[in-house]
mmCIF file of C-alpha atoms in Angstrom:
data_model
loop_
_atom_site.group_PDB
_atom_site.id
_atom_site.type_symbol
_atom_site.label_atom_id
_atom_site.label_comp_id
_atom_site.label_asym_id
_atom_site.label_seq_id
_atom_site.Cartn_x
_atom_site.Cartn_y
_atom_site.Cartn_z
ATOM 1 C CA MET A 1 148.455 181.711 77.323
ATOM 2 C CA PHE A 2 147.925 178.136 76.239
ATOM 3 C CA PHE A 3 147.103 175.082 78.383
ATOM 4 C CA GLU A 4 150.802 174.166 78.489
ATOM 5 C CA ASP A 5 151.576 177.575 80.067
ATOM 6 C CA VAL A 6 149.083 177.195 82.931
ATOM 7 C CA VAL A 7 150.919 176.584 86.224
ATOM 8 C CA VAL A 8 149.313 174.439 88.914
ATOM 9 C CA GLY A 9 149.323 176.400 92.167
ATOM 10 C CA GLU A 10 149.224 179.802 90.470
ATOM 11 C CA THR A 11 146.576 182.237 91.713
ATOM 12 C CA VAL A 12 145.086 184.916 89.501
ATOM 13 C CA GLN A 13 143.509 187.931 91.221
ATOM 14 C CA PHE A 14 140.582 189.268 89.169
ATOM 15 C CA GLY A 15 139.958 192.447 91.116
ATOM 16 C CA SER A 16 137.507 193.763 93.679
ATOM 17 C CA HIS A 17 133.909 194.895 93.669
ATOM 18 C CA LEU A 18 131.931 197.092 96.082
ATOM 19 C CA PHE A 19 128.362 195.853 96.554
ATOM 20 C CA THR A 20 126.035 198.839 96.934
ATOM 21 C CA ALA A 21 122.466 198.753 98.226
ATOM 22 C CA GLU A 22 121.177 200.112 94.899
ATOM 23 C CA GLU A 23 122.977 197.435 92.905
ATOM 24 C CA ILE A 24 121.866 194.645 95.270
ATOM 25 C CA VAL A 25 118.225 195.701 94.899
ATOM 26 C CA ALA A 26 118.508 196.112 91.102
ATOM 27 C CA PHE A 27 120.036 192.637 90.650
ATOM 28 C CA ALA A 28 117.523 190.991 92.987
ATOM 29 C CA SER A 29 114.601 192.739 91.284
ATOM 30 C CA ARG A 30 115.561 191.086 88.010
ATOM 31 C CA TYR A 31 116.990 187.723 89.054
ATOM 32 C CA ASP A 32 116.304 186.819 92.705
ATOM 33 C CA PRO A 33 113.258 188.712 94.048
ATOM 34 C CA GLN A 34 113.402 187.825 97.729
ATOM 35 C CA SER A 35 112.563 190.449 100.341
ATOM 36 C CA PHE A 36 115.965 190.291 102.089
ATOM 37 C CA HIS A 37 117.629 191.161 98.759
ATOM 38 C CA MET A 38 115.178 193.899 97.754
ATOM 39 C CA ASP A 39 114.008 195.865 100.786
ATOM 40 C CA GLU A 40 116.160 197.102 103.683
ATOM 41 C CA GLU A 41 113.226 197.202 106.109
ATOM 42 C CA ALA A 42 112.056 193.672 105.244
ATOM 43 C CA ALA A 43 115.659 192.453 105.399
ATOM 44 C CA ARG A 44 115.876 193.444 109.090
ATOM 45 C CA THR A 45 113.532 190.571 109.949
ATOM 46 C CA GLY A 46 114.992 188.224 107.330
ATOM 47 C CA PRO A 47 117.609 185.503 107.752
ATOM 48 C CA PHE A 48 120.595 187.900 107.578
ATOM 49 C CA GLY A 49 119.236 190.812 109.625
ATOM 50 C CA ARG A 50 120.006 193.365 106.914
ATOM 51 C CA LEU A 51 120.098 193.831 103.148
ATOM 52 C CA ALA A 52 122.239 191.095 101.597
ATOM 53 C CA ALA A 53 123.321 190.441 98.026
ATOM 54 C CA SER A 54 121.917 187.434 96.228
ATOM 55 C CA GLY A 55 124.427 184.607 96.015
ATOM 56 C CA TRP A 56 123.837 184.655 92.268
ATOM 57 C CA HIS A 57 124.821 188.330 92.264
ATOM 58 C CA THR A 58 128.114 187.379 93.924
ATOM 59 C CA ALA A 59 128.658 184.618 91.349
ATOM 60 C CA ALA A 60 127.815 186.979 88.458
ATOM 61 C CA ILE A 61 130.396 189.516 89.665
ATOM 62 C CA TRP A 62 133.027 186.750 89.939
ATOM 63 C CA MET A 63 132.313 185.773 86.326
ATOM 64 C CA LYS A 64 132.303 189.386 85.110
ATOM 65 C CA LEU A 65 135.722 190.045 86.662
ATOM 66 C CA ASN A 66 137.068 186.667 85.507
ATOM 67 C CA VAL A 67 136.095 187.388 81.894
ATOM 68 C CA ALA A 68 137.552 190.921 82.070
ATOM 69 C CA ALA A 69 140.851 189.561 83.449
ATOM 70 C CA ARG A 70 141.050 186.886 80.749
ATOM 71 C CA GLN A 71 140.285 189.424 78.010
ATOM 72 C CA ALA A 72 142.965 191.779 79.350
ATOM 73 C CA GLU A 73 145.438 188.888 79.398
ATOM 74 C CA GLU A 74 144.612 187.772 75.863
ATOM 75 C CA GLY A 75 144.507 191.264 74.371
ATOM 76 C CA SER A 76 142.989 191.361 70.914
ATOM 77 C CA GLY A 77 143.845 187.730 70.123
ATOM 78 C CA PRO A 78 141.435 184.809 70.320
ATOM 79 C CA MET A 79 140.487 183.616 73.792
ATOM 80 C CA GLN A 80 142.371 180.462 74.798
ATOM 81 C CA VAL A 81 139.827 179.629 77.506
ATOM 82 C CA GLY A 82 136.785 177.760 76.277
ATOM 83 C CA PRO A 83 133.537 176.700 77.900
ATOM 84 C CA SER A 84 133.230 175.128 81.312
ATOM 85 C CA PRO A 85 131.921 171.578 81.546
ATOM 86 C CA GLY A 86 130.672 172.477 85.012
ATOM 87 C CA PHE A 87 131.567 173.304 88.585
ATOM 88 C CA LYS A 88 131.030 171.762 92.001
ATOM 89 C CA SER A 89 130.955 172.657 95.679
ATOM 90 C CA LEU A 90 129.438 176.111 95.189
ATOM 91 C CA LYS A 91 129.267 177.748 98.633
ATOM 92 C CA TRP A 92 127.928 181.059 99.849
ATOM 93 C CA ILE A 93 129.728 180.930 103.173
ATOM 94 C CA VAL A 94 128.783 184.280 104.723
ATOM 95 C CA PRO A 95 126.346 186.939 103.518
ATOM 96 C CA VAL A 96 127.567 189.818 101.385
ATOM 97 C CA PHE A 97 126.038 193.041 102.680
ATOM 98 C CA ALA A 98 125.616 196.459 101.109
ATOM 99 C CA GLY A 99 128.946 198.210 101.599
ATOM 100 C CA ASP A 100 131.023 195.002 101.462
ATOM 101 C CA THR A 101 133.896 194.826 98.995
ATOM 102 C CA LEU A 102 134.864 191.384 97.743
ATOM 103 C CA SER A 103 138.150 190.510 96.061
ATOM 104 C CA PHE A 104 137.853 187.673 93.564
ATOM 105 C CA ALA A 105 140.485 185.105 92.588
ATOM 106 C CA SER A 106 141.091 181.693 91.093
ATOM 107 C CA CYS A 107 143.873 179.250 92.055
ATOM 108 C CA VAL A 108 144.784 176.475 89.609
ATOM 109 C CA THR A 109 144.504 173.146 91.441
ATOM 110 C CA GLY A 110 145.159 170.781 88.550
ATOM 111 C CA LYS A 111 145.096 170.175 84.840
ATOM 112 C CA ARG A 112 144.928 167.244 82.454
ATOM 113 C CA VAL A 113 144.883 166.535 78.764
ATOM 114 C CA THR A 114 141.628 165.357 77.220
ATOM 115 C CA SER A 115 140.575 163.117 74.368
ATOM 116 C CA LYS A 116 140.240 166.312 72.313
ATOM 117 C CA PRO A 117 143.765 167.045 71.022
ATOM 118 C CA ASP A 118 143.190 170.819 70.869
ATOM 119 C CA TRP A 119 141.922 171.169 74.449
ATOM 120 C CA GLY A 120 142.972 170.432 78.021
ATOM 121 C CA LEU A 121 141.034 170.745 81.276
ATOM 122 C CA VAL A 122 142.115 173.205 83.967
ATOM 123 C CA PHE A 123 140.719 172.846 87.491
ATOM 124 C CA SER A 124 140.629 175.711 89.971
ATOM 125 C CA HIS A 125 139.500 176.801 93.419
ATOM 126 C CA CYS A 126 137.600 180.069 92.954
ATOM 127 C CA THR A 127 136.884 182.535 95.760
ATOM 128 C CA GLY A 128 135.502 185.879 96.821
ATOM 129 C CA HIS A 129 137.072 187.336 99.994
ATOM 130 C CA LYS A 130 135.787 190.176 102.150
ATOM 131 C CA ALA A 131 138.190 192.988 103.059
ATOM 132 C CA ASP A 132 138.975 191.297 106.401
ATOM 133 C CA GLY A 133 140.037 188.097 104.599
ATOM 134 C CA THR A 134 136.858 186.116 105.291
ATOM 135 C CA VAL A 135 135.927 183.830 102.412
ATOM 136 C CA ALA A 136 132.361 184.728 101.449
ATOM 137 C CA PHE A 137 131.998 182.667 98.271
ATOM 138 C CA SER A 138 133.790 179.680 96.747
ATOM 139 C CA PHE A 139 133.484 176.905 94.213
ATOM 140 C CA GLU A 140 135.585 174.336 92.390
ATOM 141 C CA GLY A 141 135.741 175.214 88.715
ATOM 142 C CA CYS A 142 136.743 173.430 85.566
ATOM 143 C CA VAL A 143 137.309 174.952 82.145
ATOM 144 C CA LEU A 144 138.448 173.783 78.735
ATOM 145 C CA TRP A 145 141.703 175.506 77.779
ATOM 146 C CA ARG A 146 143.113 175.596 74.271
ATOM 147 C CA ARG A 147 146.354 173.637 73.771
ATOM 148 C CA ARG A 148 149.313 174.992 71.887
ATOM 149 C CA PRO A 149 149.178 173.996 68.195
ATOM 150 C CA ALA A 150 151.052 170.709 67.662
ATOM 151 C CA ALA A 151 153.622 172.370 65.387
ATOM 152 C CA ASP A 152 154.597 174.694 68.281
ATOM 153 C CA LEU A 153 154.862 172.040 71.023
ATOM 154 C CA THR A 154 158.155 171.061 72.636
ATOM 155 C CA VAL A 155 158.913 167.830 74.495
ATOM 156 C CA SER A 156 158.559 169.607 77.861
ATOM 157 C CA ASP A 157 155.064 170.816 76.842
ATOM 158 C CA LEU A 158 153.943 167.221 76.535
ATOM 159 C CA ARG A 159 154.780 166.392 80.156
ATOM 160 C CA ILE A 160 152.167 167.218 82.785
ATOM 161 C CA PRO A 161 153.599 167.585 86.314
ATOM 162 C CA SER A 162 152.677 164.763 88.670
ATOM 163 C CA GLY A 163 149.770 165.554 90.917
ATOM 164 C CA SER A 164 148.137 167.744 88.264
#
């Protein structure tokens, strides 16, 4: 899918992930060694009252599932999504505990052409929801997205919907 095919307002579901105590401890041991991420007993007196996943663990799972979804969509062809120039408003809204399953998604909130003729920018609201619908994690993302080769463009491809 090229930049011109991206639809503002469309939501892509990436899938779900069950956070286990073993995985939470393993991730924290390598990347975020705080007691409330690494030891159930110590976590009882910590800020969340029980073992909680690192926010970075939650973000890493979002990215893992995002990449897998994009690769499945693209098949064996070259990826049309490029690097991200950044994100904003990263929020870990509620703790993710051992035993929680989060469902991850991204909703396209806008897009615009860039000064680079082969690339456009796609903006999205990215989330991780608990099984009860509570948003546990969110951020506003931006990614470079490959444009359709000029020889393949139509007049309608050159128009970007207002408000995008």
